[in-house]
Amino acid sequence: MKKIAVVGPIPRDTIKTHQNEVIKKYGCISHPCIALAKLMENDGEVYPISHIHKIDKEAVESLFANYSAINTVGISSEKDSGTVIFLDFIDQNNRREKQTAFMSPILPQDVEAFLGVDAFVFVPISDFEVPLETLKFIKAHSKAKIIFDAHGPTTCVTTKGDRLRRFWIEIEQWLPYIDILKMNLEESQCCWFKTEYALDEMKSYDDSQREHLDDFAQFVLNHKTSHLYITLDAQGCEHFTLSKDKTVKKNFIKSVKMKDVIDTTGCGDSFAGGLAYGFSYYNDALKAGQYANVLGAFRTQGKTFDVFKNKKNTDNYLNRYYNK
């Protein structure tokens, strides 16, 4: 029986979609936890690890109560420090973000009871939520794979509550403690930077800028991270790893096409959960990317967690799409 710990906030989200609908729900690690719980029912356990507000305790426990594979022992309201987020989608993939409450960081003592799991999947959404010392502690005391989403260290929160992109300047110190690193294209541009810029070079996200990916992947993989996944929105994802001769091996994993996109919130979190499942159950990087794409696609199909499917139905969907 496999065990997966999912680490990060459970924000109280208010979301205005690109279709001008307002959705209120608990987000972030809720998505991969429930997606994994449906895949792992009767065949594994999922451990969400998070800090929440006391006023959210009953609702969060109720949210997870219907999933037999989820064990909530790692969720604590003792510090009364959860996360509150407001998202205003400009279009399907881009949004304005505000944050008005901040989860206490997940420290070594918060993960110590879970060192026997097969994988830790970290999905922080801000740069203060998971300190490097926590990853170092796991590496020193556990054989679990560490899957890490770069959304956290590439995002900061200002004193006005604005959630903004930041360069992950210290990435080199983190890479030896991450087995599988996941990010989107915008986040990759926050991780590959010059030693100095002219003022007119300091620009916002450019979705056509991809020429850095191969060099960036080489850098990541040369610093002991085994796998790098970069998602490309509706196109799919690029997977990078080192071949036996230490050259970079690149695979493109096509996206799962959906007719209608209702809500993209949590797609990246769900993708990270799919990676954890694929590596824990199959130890197969390609299959992990396929599960990740499928869970991310499922997430777009509705406002609730009913979009996720059980193991049989998920595998049927995956096989129809990838194994024709």
PDB file of C-alpha atoms in Angstrom:
ATOM      1  CA  MET A   1       0.000   0.000   0.000  1.00  0.00           C
ATOM      2  CA  LYS A   2       1.512   3.303  -1.112  1.00  0.00           C
ATOM      3  CA  LYS A   3       1.520   6.464   0.980  1.00  0.00           C
ATOM      4  CA  ILE A   4       1.795  10.011  -0.364  1.00  0.00           C
ATOM      5  CA  ALA A   5       2.072  13.202   1.688  1.00  0.00           C
ATOM      6  CA  VAL A   6       0.812  16.412   0.073  1.00  0.00           C
ATOM      7  CA  VAL A   7       2.296  19.530   1.650  1.00  0.00           C
ATOM      8  CA  GLY A   8       1.105  23.116   1.319  1.00  0.00           C
ATOM      9  CA  PRO A   9      -1.730  25.497   2.157  1.00  0.00           C
ATOM     10  CA  ILE A  10      -5.467  24.846   2.028  1.00  0.00           C
ATOM     11  CA  PRO A  11      -6.518  28.393   1.130  1.00  0.00           C
ATOM     12  CA  ARG A  12      -9.998  29.742   1.500  1.00  0.00           C
ATOM     13  CA  ASP A  13     -10.353  30.824  -2.136  1.00  0.00           C
ATOM     14  CA  THR A  14     -12.696  33.321  -3.744  1.00  0.00           C
ATOM     15  CA  ILE A  15     -12.404  32.962  -7.517  1.00  0.00           C
ATOM     16  CA  LYS A  16     -13.878  35.062 -10.291  1.00  0.00           C
ATOM     17  CA  THR A  17     -13.539  32.934 -13.437  1.00  0.00           C
ATOM     18  CA  HIS A  18     -12.894  34.165 -16.972  1.00  0.00           C
ATOM     19  CA  GLN A  19     -16.625  33.540 -17.509  1.00  0.00           C
ATOM     20  CA  ASN A  20     -17.464  35.994 -14.674  1.00  0.00           C
ATOM     21  CA  GLU A  21     -18.672  33.303 -12.286  1.00  0.00           C
ATOM     22  CA  VAL A  22     -17.726  33.548  -8.606  1.00  0.00           C
ATOM     23  CA  ILE A  23     -16.594  30.339  -6.895  1.00  0.00           C
ATOM     24  CA  LYS A  24     -15.804  29.949  -3.197  1.00  0.00           C
ATOM     25  CA  LYS A  25     -13.969  26.826  -2.085  1.00  0.00           C
ATOM     26  CA  TYR A  26     -10.850  25.441  -0.405  1.00  0.00           C
ATOM     27  CA  GLY A  27      -7.993  25.164  -2.888  1.00  0.00           C
ATOM     28  CA  CYS A  28      -4.329  24.299  -3.419  1.00  0.00           C
ATOM     29  CA  ILE A  29      -3.528  20.921  -1.810  1.00  0.00           C
ATOM     30  CA  SER A  30      -7.235  20.063  -1.707  1.00  0.00           C
ATOM     31  CA  HIS A  31      -7.041  19.354  -5.444  1.00  0.00           C
ATOM     32  CA  PRO A  32      -4.181  16.806  -5.495  1.00  0.00           C
ATOM     33  CA  CYS A  33      -5.317  15.253  -2.209  1.00  0.00           C
ATOM     34  CA  ILE A  34      -8.785  14.463  -3.527  1.00  0.00           C
ATOM     35  CA  ALA A  35      -7.522  13.478  -6.983  1.00  0.00           C
ATOM     36  CA  LEU A  36      -5.056  11.061  -5.370  1.00  0.00           C
ATOM     37  CA  ALA A  37      -7.652   9.786  -2.897  1.00  0.00           C
ATOM     38  CA  LYS A  38      -9.878   8.702  -5.775  1.00  0.00           C
ATOM     39  CA  LEU A  39      -6.980   7.012  -7.571  1.00  0.00           C
ATOM     40  CA  MET A  40      -5.685   5.338  -4.411  1.00  0.00           C
ATOM     41  CA  GLU A  41      -8.977   4.221  -2.863  1.00  0.00           C
ATOM     42  CA  ASN A  42      -8.475   0.803  -1.190  1.00  0.00           C
ATOM     43  CA  ASP A  43      -4.852   0.861  -2.386  1.00  0.00           C
ATOM     44  CA  GLY A  44      -3.097   3.656  -0.505  1.00  0.00           C
ATOM     45  CA  GLU A  45      -3.209   6.601   1.862  1.00  0.00           C
ATOM     46  CA  VAL A  46      -2.973  10.352   1.282  1.00  0.00           C
ATOM     47  CA  TYR A  47      -1.714  12.648   4.052  1.00  0.00           C
ATOM     48  CA  PRO A  48      -2.395  16.367   3.629  1.00  0.00           C
ATOM     49  CA  ILE A  49       0.067  18.410   5.724  1.00  0.00           C
ATOM     50  CA  SER A  50      -0.997  21.999   6.310  1.00  0.00           C
ATOM     51  CA  HIS A  51      -1.724  24.794   8.783  1.00  0.00           C
ATOM     52  CA  ILE A  52      -5.234  26.273   8.748  1.00  0.00           C
ATOM     53  CA  HIS A  53      -7.337  28.796  10.643  1.00  0.00           C
ATOM     54  CA  LYS A  54      -9.391  27.508  13.554  1.00  0.00           C
ATOM     55  CA  ILE A  55     -12.576  28.767  11.886  1.00  0.00           C
ATOM     56  CA  ASP A  56     -11.830  26.551   8.866  1.00  0.00           C
ATOM     57  CA  LYS A  57     -11.120  23.358  10.816  1.00  0.00           C
ATOM     58  CA  GLU A  58     -14.628  21.898  10.715  1.00  0.00           C
ATOM     59  CA  ALA A  59     -15.184  22.725   7.044  1.00  0.00           C
ATOM     60  CA  VAL A  60     -11.808  21.313   5.965  1.00  0.00           C
ATOM     61  CA  GLU A  61     -12.373  18.099   7.916  1.00  0.00           C
ATOM     62  CA  SER A  62     -15.822  17.823   6.348  1.00  0.00           C
ATOM     63  CA  LEU A  63     -14.348  18.351   2.867  1.00  0.00           C
ATOM     64  CA  PHE A  64     -12.002  15.377   3.239  1.00  0.00           C
ATOM     65  CA  ALA A  65     -14.341  13.150   5.291  1.00  0.00           C
ATOM     66  CA  ASN A  66     -15.919  11.449   2.277  1.00  0.00           C
ATOM     67  CA  TYR A  67     -12.589  10.114   0.984  1.00  0.00           C
ATOM     68  CA  SER A  68     -11.480   6.972   2.785  1.00  0.00           C
ATOM     69  CA  ALA A  69      -7.897   7.236   1.515  1.00  0.00           C
ATOM     70  CA  ILE A  70      -7.319  10.657   3.125  1.00  0.00           C
ATOM     71  CA  ASN A  71      -5.894  10.799   6.644  1.00  0.00           C
ATOM     72  CA  THR A  72      -6.075  14.347   8.053  1.00  0.00           C
ATOM     73  CA  VAL A  73      -3.751  13.859  11.027  1.00  0.00           C
ATOM     74  CA  GLY A  74      -1.233  16.242   9.402  1.00  0.00           C
ATOM     75  CA  ILE A  75      -3.623  19.219   9.273  1.00  0.00           C
ATOM     76  CA  SER A  76      -3.233  21.569  12.238  1.00  0.00           C
ATOM     77  CA  SER A  77      -5.193  24.626  13.367  1.00  0.00           C
ATOM     78  CA  GLU A  78      -3.113  25.045  16.524  1.00  0.00           C
ATOM     79  CA  LYS A  79      -1.359  28.187  15.229  1.00  0.00           C
ATOM     80  CA  ASP A  80      -4.580  29.620  13.752  1.00  0.00           C
ATOM     81  CA  SER A  81      -2.658  30.612  10.620  1.00  0.00           C
ATOM     82  CA  GLY A  82      -4.280  29.630   7.359  1.00  0.00           C
ATOM     83  CA  THR A  83      -4.322  31.169   3.891  1.00  0.00           C
ATOM     84  CA  VAL A  84      -6.949  33.388   2.255  1.00  0.00           C
ATOM     85  CA  ILE A  85      -6.751  34.100  -1.499  1.00  0.00           C
ATOM     86  CA  PHE A  86      -8.745  36.172  -3.994  1.00  0.00           C
ATOM     87  CA  LEU A  87      -8.323  35.339  -7.709  1.00  0.00           C
ATOM     88  CA  ASP A  88      -9.676  37.402 -10.595  1.00  0.00           C
ATOM     89  CA  PHE A  89      -9.161  35.663 -13.945  1.00  0.00           C
ATOM     90  CA  ILE A  90      -8.491  38.002 -16.874  1.00  0.00           C
ATOM     91  CA  ASP A  91      -8.637  35.099 -19.325  1.00  0.00           C
ATOM     92  CA  GLN A  92      -8.438  31.312 -19.160  1.00  0.00           C
ATOM     93  CA  ASN A  93      -4.858  31.220 -17.829  1.00  0.00           C
ATOM     94  CA  ASN A  94      -4.022  34.684 -16.443  1.00  0.00           C
ATOM     95  CA  ARG A  95      -5.297  36.239 -13.243  1.00  0.00           C
ATOM     96  CA  ARG A  96      -4.865  39.024 -10.695  1.00  0.00           C
ATOM     97  CA  GLU A  97      -4.187  37.723  -7.202  1.00  0.00           C
ATOM     98  CA  LYS A  98      -4.602  39.047  -3.660  1.00  0.00           C
ATOM     99  CA  GLN A  99      -3.694  37.346  -0.380  1.00  0.00           C
ATOM    100  CA  THR A 100      -4.929  38.476   3.027  1.00  0.00           C
ATOM    101  CA  ALA A 101      -3.825  35.666   5.366  1.00  0.00           C
ATOM    102  CA  PHE A 102      -0.632  33.650   5.524  1.00  0.00           C
ATOM    103  CA  MET A 103      -0.010  30.049   6.532  1.00  0.00           C
ATOM    104  CA  SER A 104       2.765  29.374   9.027  1.00  0.00           C
ATOM    105  CA  PRO A 105       5.695  27.648   7.308  1.00  0.00           C
ATOM    106  CA  ILE A 106       5.784  23.853   7.222  1.00  0.00           C
ATOM    107  CA  LEU A 107       8.789  22.984   9.391  1.00  0.00           C
ATOM    108  CA  PRO A 108      10.665  19.702   9.971  1.00  0.00           C
ATOM    109  CA  GLN A 109       8.547  18.905  13.019  1.00  0.00           C
ATOM    110  CA  ASP A 110       5.432  19.122  10.837  1.00  0.00           C
ATOM    111  CA  VAL A 111       6.656  16.366   8.483  1.00  0.00           C
ATOM    112  CA  GLU A 112       8.562  14.223  10.991  1.00  0.00           C
ATOM    113  CA  ALA A 113       5.681  11.793  11.570  1.00  0.00           C
ATOM    114  CA  PHE A 114       5.401  11.091   7.837  1.00  0.00           C
ATOM    115  CA  LEU A 115       8.968  10.161   6.890  1.00  0.00           C
ATOM    116  CA  GLY A 116       7.858   6.641   5.948  1.00  0.00           C
ATOM    117  CA  VAL A 117       5.739   7.747   2.978  1.00  0.00           C
ATOM    118  CA  ASP A 118       6.691   6.873  -0.590  1.00  0.00           C
ATOM    119  CA  ALA A 119       6.573  10.480  -1.778  1.00  0.00           C
ATOM    120  CA  PHE A 120       6.238  14.025  -0.548  1.00  0.00           C
ATOM    121  CA  VAL A 121       4.614  16.363  -3.049  1.00  0.00           C
ATOM    122  CA  PHE A 122       5.139  20.001  -2.129  1.00  0.00           C
ATOM    123  CA  VAL A 123       2.754  22.537  -3.658  1.00  0.00           C
ATOM    124  CA  PRO A 124       3.534  25.866  -1.962  1.00  0.00           C
ATOM    125  CA  ILE A 125       1.918  28.945  -3.471  1.00  0.00           C
ATOM    126  CA  SER A 126       4.110  31.578  -1.753  1.00  0.00           C
ATOM    127  CA  ASP A 127       7.827  31.742  -1.033  1.00  0.00           C
ATOM    128  CA  PHE A 128       7.598  31.549   2.782  1.00  0.00           C
ATOM    129  CA  GLU A 129       5.471  28.401   3.127  1.00  0.00           C
ATOM    130  CA  VAL A 130       8.098  25.646   2.773  1.00  0.00           C
ATOM    131  CA  PRO A 131      11.633  26.505   3.952  1.00  0.00           C
ATOM    132  CA  LEU A 132      14.665  24.710   2.553  1.00  0.00           C
ATOM    133  CA  GLU A 133      15.418  23.236   5.985  1.00  0.00           C
ATOM    134  CA  THR A 134      12.293  21.066   5.674  1.00  0.00           C
ATOM    135  CA  LEU A 135      13.502  19.480   2.441  1.00  0.00           C
ATOM    136  CA  LYS A 136      16.969  18.971   3.918  1.00  0.00           C
ATOM    137  CA  PHE A 137      15.412  17.234   6.923  1.00  0.00           C
ATOM    138  CA  ILE A 138      13.450  14.846   4.701  1.00  0.00           C
ATOM    139  CA  LYS A 139      16.498  14.052   2.565  1.00  0.00           C
ATOM    140  CA  ALA A 140      18.509  13.244   5.690  1.00  0.00           C
ATOM    141  CA  HIS A 141      15.886  11.014   7.306  1.00  0.00           C
ATOM    142  CA  SER A 142      13.676   9.520   4.588  1.00  0.00           C
ATOM    143  CA  LYS A 143      13.861   7.567   1.335  1.00  0.00           C
ATOM    144  CA  ALA A 144      10.729   9.268   0.004  1.00  0.00           C
ATOM    145  CA  LYS A 145      10.823  10.978  -3.370  1.00  0.00           C
ATOM    146  CA  ILE A 146      10.427  14.756  -3.190  1.00  0.00           C
ATOM    147  CA  ILE A 147       8.216  16.310  -5.867  1.00  0.00           C
ATOM    148  CA  PHE A 148       8.333  20.102  -5.699  1.00  0.00           C
ATOM    149  CA  ASP A 149       6.221  22.761  -7.420  1.00  0.00           C
ATOM    150  CA  ALA A 150       8.136  25.978  -8.166  1.00  0.00           C
ATOM    151  CA  HIS A 151       5.008  28.132  -7.842  1.00  0.00           C
ATOM    152  CA  GLY A 152       5.879  28.917  -4.221  1.00  0.00           C
ATOM    153  CA  PRO A 153       9.463  30.172  -4.501  1.00  0.00           C
ATOM    154  CA  THR A 154       8.622  32.226  -7.611  1.00  0.00           C
ATOM    155  CA  THR A 155       5.766  34.070  -5.841  1.00  0.00           C
ATOM    156  CA  CYS A 156       5.907  36.745  -3.143  1.00  0.00           C
ATOM    157  CA  VAL A 157       3.237  38.687  -1.259  1.00  0.00           C
ATOM    158  CA  THR A 158       3.505  42.451  -0.770  1.00  0.00           C
ATOM    159  CA  THR A 159       2.248  44.465   2.197  1.00  0.00           C
ATOM    160  CA  LYS A 160      -0.711  45.496   0.019  1.00  0.00           C
ATOM    161  CA  GLY A 161      -1.655  41.840  -0.433  1.00  0.00           C
ATOM    162  CA  ASP A 162      -0.548  41.663  -4.057  1.00  0.00           C
ATOM    163  CA  ARG A 163       0.793  38.282  -5.124  1.00  0.00           C
ATOM    164  CA  LEU A 164       3.636  38.950  -7.545  1.00  0.00           C
ATOM    165  CA  ARG A 165       6.295  37.021  -9.437  1.00  0.00           C
ATOM    166  CA  ARG A 166       9.854  36.995  -8.113  1.00  0.00           C
ATOM    167  CA  PHE A 167      13.124  35.558  -9.389  1.00  0.00           C
ATOM    168  CA  TRP A 168      14.041  32.310  -7.638  1.00  0.00           C
ATOM    169  CA  ILE A 169      17.562  33.590  -7.088  1.00  0.00           C
ATOM    170  CA  GLU A 170      18.446  30.875  -4.556  1.00  0.00           C
ATOM    171  CA  ILE A 171      17.321  27.928  -6.728  1.00  0.00           C
ATOM    172  CA  GLU A 172      20.829  26.431  -6.831  1.00  0.00           C
ATOM    173  CA  GLN A 173      20.714  25.800  -3.077  1.00  0.00           C
ATOM    174  CA  TRP A 174      17.387  23.946  -3.399  1.00  0.00           C
ATOM    175  CA  LEU A 175      18.005  21.632  -6.340  1.00  0.00           C
ATOM    176  CA  PRO A 176      20.080  18.942  -4.540  1.00  0.00           C
ATOM    177  CA  TYR A 177      17.094  18.328  -2.238  1.00  0.00           C
ATOM    178  CA  ILE A 178      14.457  18.009  -4.974  1.00  0.00           C
ATOM    179  CA  ASP A 179      14.003  14.789  -6.966  1.00  0.00           C
ATOM    180  CA  ILE A 180      11.274  15.947  -9.353  1.00  0.00           C
ATOM    181  CA  LEU A 181      10.831  19.667 -10.052  1.00  0.00           C
ATOM    182  CA  LYS A 182       7.639  20.943 -11.671  1.00  0.00           C
ATOM    183  CA  MET A 183       6.855  24.437 -12.942  1.00  0.00           C
ATOM    184  CA  ASN A 184       5.079  26.287 -15.734  1.00  0.00           C
ATOM    185  CA  LEU A 185       6.712  28.336 -18.483  1.00  0.00           C
ATOM    186  CA  GLU A 186       6.315  31.637 -16.641  1.00  0.00           C
ATOM    187  CA  GLU A 187       7.944  30.190 -13.534  1.00  0.00           C
ATOM    188  CA  SER A 188      10.826  28.845 -15.628  1.00  0.00           C
ATOM    189  CA  GLN A 189      11.523  32.418 -16.750  1.00  0.00           C
ATOM    190  CA  CYS A 190      11.800  33.346 -13.062  1.00  0.00           C
ATOM    191  CA  CYS A 191      14.436  30.649 -12.565  1.00  0.00           C
ATOM    192  CA  TRP A 192      16.790  31.447 -15.462  1.00  0.00           C
ATOM    193  CA  PHE A 193      18.178  34.952 -15.205  1.00  0.00           C
ATOM    194  CA  LYS A 194      21.141  37.119 -16.172  1.00  0.00           C
ATOM    195  CA  THR A 195      23.787  38.390 -13.771  1.00  0.00           C
ATOM    196  CA  GLU A 196      22.660  41.917 -14.580  1.00  0.00           C
ATOM    197  CA  TYR A 197      19.890  43.534 -16.626  1.00  0.00           C
ATOM    198  CA  ALA A 198      19.429  46.862 -18.320  1.00  0.00           C
ATOM    199  CA  LEU A 199      16.269  48.563 -17.088  1.00  0.00           C
ATOM    200  CA  ASP A 200      14.510  48.129 -20.437  1.00  0.00           C
ATOM    201  CA  GLU A 201      15.172  44.370 -20.293  1.00  0.00           C
ATOM    202  CA  MET A 202      13.092  43.918 -17.156  1.00  0.00           C
ATOM    203  CA  LYS A 203       9.842  42.739 -18.676  1.00  0.00           C
ATOM    204  CA  SER A 204       6.830  40.701 -17.677  1.00  0.00           C
ATOM    205  CA  TYR A 205       6.027  37.160 -18.788  1.00  0.00           C
ATOM    206  CA  ASP A 206       6.489  36.365 -22.482  1.00  0.00           C
ATOM    207  CA  ASP A 207       4.806  33.095 -23.502  1.00  0.00           C
ATOM    208  CA  SER A 208       6.881  32.965 -26.701  1.00  0.00           C
ATOM    209  CA  GLN A 209      10.162  32.879 -24.782  1.00  0.00           C
ATOM    210  CA  ARG A 210      11.294  29.264 -24.710  1.00  0.00           C
ATOM    211  CA  GLU A 211      14.866  29.370 -25.987  1.00  0.00           C
ATOM    212  CA  HIS A 212      16.173  29.152 -22.412  1.00  0.00           C
ATOM    213  CA  LEU A 213      14.559  25.810 -21.608  1.00  0.00           C
ATOM    214  CA  ASP A 214      17.329  23.454 -22.748  1.00  0.00           C
ATOM    215  CA  ASP A 215      20.089  25.365 -20.942  1.00  0.00           C
ATOM    216  CA  PHE A 216      17.917  25.740 -17.865  1.00  0.00           C
ATOM    217  CA  ALA A 217      17.161  22.011 -17.854  1.00  0.00           C
ATOM    218  CA  GLN A 218      20.873  21.197 -18.095  1.00  0.00           C
ATOM    219  CA  PHE A 219      21.523  23.448 -15.098  1.00  0.00           C
ATOM    220  CA  VAL A 220      18.746  21.860 -13.023  1.00  0.00           C
ATOM    221  CA  LEU A 221      19.749  18.293 -13.821  1.00  0.00           C
ATOM    222  CA  ASN A 222      23.439  18.982 -13.184  1.00  0.00           C
ATOM    223  CA  HIS A 223      22.523  19.996  -9.630  1.00  0.00           C
ATOM    224  CA  LYS A 224      21.158  16.565  -8.619  1.00  0.00           C
ATOM    225  CA  THR A 225      17.485  17.045  -9.488  1.00  0.00           C
ATOM    226  CA  SER A 226      16.543  13.930 -11.486  1.00  0.00           C
ATOM    227  CA  HIS A 227      13.510  15.152 -13.449  1.00  0.00           C
ATOM    228  CA  LEU A 228      12.197  18.519 -14.619  1.00  0.00           C
ATOM    229  CA  TYR A 229       8.659  19.034 -15.939  1.00  0.00           C
ATOM    230  CA  ILE A 230       7.658  22.341 -17.527  1.00  0.00           C
ATOM    231  CA  THR A 231       3.975  22.734 -18.339  1.00  0.00           C
ATOM    232  CA  LEU A 232       2.962  24.672 -21.452  1.00  0.00           C
ATOM    233  CA  ASP A 233      -0.698  25.377 -20.690  1.00  0.00           C
ATOM    234  CA  ALA A 234      -2.988  23.722 -23.267  1.00  0.00           C
ATOM    235  CA  GLN A 235      -0.092  22.349 -25.328  1.00  0.00           C
ATOM    236  CA  GLY A 236       1.202  19.802 -22.840  1.00  0.00           C
ATOM    237  CA  CYS A 237       4.483  19.553 -20.951  1.00  0.00           C
ATOM    238  CA  GLU A 238       8.187  19.077 -21.570  1.00  0.00           C
ATOM    239  CA  HIS A 239      10.014  16.464 -19.516  1.00  0.00           C
ATOM    240  CA  PHE A 240      13.789  16.639 -19.080  1.00  0.00           C
ATOM    241  CA  THR A 241      16.131  14.101 -17.524  1.00  0.00           C
ATOM    242  CA  LEU A 242      19.752  13.015 -17.968  1.00  0.00           C
ATOM    243  CA  SER A 243      20.571  10.034 -20.161  1.00  0.00           C
ATOM    244  CA  LYS A 244      23.297   7.551 -19.259  1.00  0.00           C
ATOM    245  CA  ASP A 245      25.916   9.642 -21.065  1.00  0.00           C
ATOM    246  CA  LYS A 246      24.861  12.705 -19.004  1.00  0.00           C
ATOM    247  CA  THR A 247      23.283  14.517 -21.940  1.00  0.00           C
ATOM    248  CA  VAL A 248      19.810  15.977 -21.533  1.00  0.00           C
ATOM    249  CA  LYS A 249      16.985  13.777 -22.766  1.00  0.00           C
ATOM    250  CA  LYS A 250      13.815  15.691 -23.616  1.00  0.00           C
ATOM    251  CA  ASN A 251      10.302  14.326 -24.132  1.00  0.00           C
ATOM    252  CA  PHE A 252       7.165  16.235 -25.031  1.00  0.00           C
ATOM    253  CA  ILE A 253       3.981  14.854 -23.467  1.00  0.00           C
ATOM    254  CA  LYS A 254       0.947  16.176 -25.290  1.00  0.00           C
ATOM    255  CA  SER A 255      -1.908  17.689 -23.339  1.00  0.00           C
ATOM    256  CA  VAL A 256      -5.307  16.093 -22.883  1.00  0.00           C
ATOM    257  CA  LYS A 257      -7.726  18.170 -24.931  1.00  0.00           C
ATOM    258  CA  MET A 258     -10.990  19.228 -23.318  1.00  0.00           C
ATOM    259  CA  LYS A 259     -13.895  20.774 -25.201  1.00  0.00           C
ATOM    260  CA  ASP A 260     -14.862  23.272 -22.517  1.00  0.00           C
ATOM    261  CA  VAL A 261     -12.698  24.850 -19.820  1.00  0.00           C
ATOM    262  CA  ILE A 262     -14.747  25.928 -16.811  1.00  0.00           C
ATOM    263  CA  ASP A 263     -12.162  26.637 -14.103  1.00  0.00           C
ATOM    264  CA  THR A 264      -8.363  26.325 -14.324  1.00  0.00           C
ATOM    265  CA  THR A 265      -7.718  26.964 -10.619  1.00  0.00           C
ATOM    266  CA  GLY A 266      -5.743  24.060  -9.175  1.00  0.00           C
ATOM    267  CA  CYS A 267      -4.591  22.614 -12.506  1.00  0.00           C
ATOM    268  CA  GLY A 268      -0.930  22.910 -11.576  1.00  0.00           C
ATOM    269  CA  ASP A 269      -1.559  21.452  -8.124  1.00  0.00           C
ATOM    270  CA  SER A 270      -3.440  18.534  -9.682  1.00  0.00           C
ATOM    271  CA  PHE A 271      -0.592  18.038 -12.164  1.00  0.00           C
ATOM    272  CA  ALA A 272       1.862  17.718  -9.271  1.00  0.00           C
ATOM    273  CA  GLY A 273      -0.390  15.087  -7.704  1.00  0.00           C
ATOM    274  CA  GLY A 274      -0.327  13.111 -10.937  1.00  0.00           C
ATOM    275  CA  LEU A 275       3.471  13.136 -10.897  1.00  0.00           C
ATOM    276  CA  ALA A 276       3.472  11.796  -7.342  1.00  0.00           C
ATOM    277  CA  TYR A 277       1.103   9.004  -8.346  1.00  0.00           C
ATOM    278  CA  GLY A 278       3.071   7.997 -11.440  1.00  0.00           C
ATOM    279  CA  PHE A 279       6.405   7.875  -9.650  1.00  0.00           C
ATOM    280  CA  SER A 280       5.036   6.169  -6.514  1.00  0.00           C
ATOM    281  CA  TYR A 281       3.100   3.425  -8.284  1.00  0.00           C
ATOM    282  CA  TYR A 282       5.075   2.956 -11.519  1.00  0.00           C
ATOM    283  CA  ASN A 283       8.427   4.755 -11.080  1.00  0.00           C
ATOM    284  CA  ASP A 284       7.951   5.783 -14.705  1.00  0.00           C
ATOM    285  CA  ALA A 285       8.614   9.393 -15.739  1.00  0.00           C
ATOM    286  CA  LEU A 286       6.542   9.209 -18.932  1.00  0.00           C
ATOM    287  CA  LYS A 287       3.537   7.622 -17.227  1.00  0.00           C
ATOM    288  CA  ALA A 288       3.857  10.136 -14.395  1.00  0.00           C
ATOM    289  CA  GLY A 289       3.636  12.962 -16.935  1.00  0.00           C
ATOM    290  CA  GLN A 290       0.583  11.359 -18.502  1.00  0.00           C
ATOM    291  CA  TYR A 291      -1.200  11.020 -15.155  1.00  0.00           C
ATOM    292  CA  ALA A 292      -0.240  14.622 -14.403  1.00  0.00           C
ATOM    293  CA  ASN A 293      -1.722  15.866 -17.672  1.00  0.00           C
ATOM    294  CA  VAL A 294      -4.906  13.851 -17.159  1.00  0.00           C
ATOM    295  CA  LEU A 295      -5.484  15.138 -13.616  1.00  0.00           C
ATOM    296  CA  GLY A 296      -4.780  18.697 -14.740  1.00  0.00           C
ATOM    297  CA  ALA A 297      -7.291  18.311 -17.568  1.00  0.00           C
ATOM    298  CA  PHE A 298      -9.919  16.807 -15.264  1.00  0.00           C
ATOM    299  CA  ARG A 299      -9.538  19.821 -12.992  1.00  0.00           C
ATOM    300  CA  THR A 300     -10.719  22.207 -15.744  1.00  0.00           C
ATOM    301  CA  GLN A 301     -14.061  20.467 -16.117  1.00  0.00           C
ATOM    302  CA  GLY A 302     -16.052  21.889 -13.225  1.00  0.00           C
ATOM    303  CA  LYS A 303     -16.267  23.927 -10.056  1.00  0.00           C
ATOM    304  CA  THR A 304     -16.193  21.002  -7.611  1.00  0.00           C
ATOM    305  CA  PHE A 305     -13.972  18.033  -6.829  1.00  0.00           C
ATOM    306  CA  ASP A 306     -16.385  15.693  -8.613  1.00  0.00           C
ATOM    307  CA  VAL A 307     -14.279  16.264 -11.738  1.00  0.00           C
ATOM    308  CA  PHE A 308     -11.738  13.705 -10.512  1.00  0.00           C
ATOM    309  CA  LYS A 309     -12.320  10.035 -11.295  1.00  0.00           C
ATOM    310  CA  ASN A 310     -11.502   6.686  -9.721  1.00  0.00           C
ATOM    311  CA  LYS A 311      -8.570   4.517 -10.798  1.00  0.00           C
ATOM    312  CA  LYS A 312     -10.497   2.505 -13.385  1.00  0.00           C
ATOM    313  CA  ASN A 313     -12.068   5.499 -15.103  1.00  0.00           C
ATOM    314  CA  THR A 314      -8.861   7.541 -14.968  1.00  0.00           C
ATOM    315  CA  ASP A 315      -6.870   4.702 -16.530  1.00  0.00           C
ATOM    316  CA  ASN A 316      -9.498   4.181 -19.220  1.00  0.00           C
ATOM    317  CA  TYR A 317      -9.259   7.859 -20.089  1.00  0.00           C
ATOM    318  CA  LEU A 318      -5.448   7.817 -20.060  1.00  0.00           C
ATOM    319  CA  ASN A 319      -5.218   4.693 -22.214  1.00  0.00           C
ATOM    320  CA  ARG A 320      -7.705   5.980 -24.776  1.00  0.00           C
ATOM    321  CA  TYR A 321      -5.725   9.171 -25.143  1.00  0.00           C
ATOM    322  CA  TYR A 322      -2.091   8.050 -24.888  1.00  0.00           C
ATOM    323  CA  ASN A 323      -2.131   4.378 -25.872  1.00  0.00           C
ATOM    324  CA  LYS A 324      -4.213   4.351 -29.042  1.00  0.00           C
TER     325      LYS A 324
END
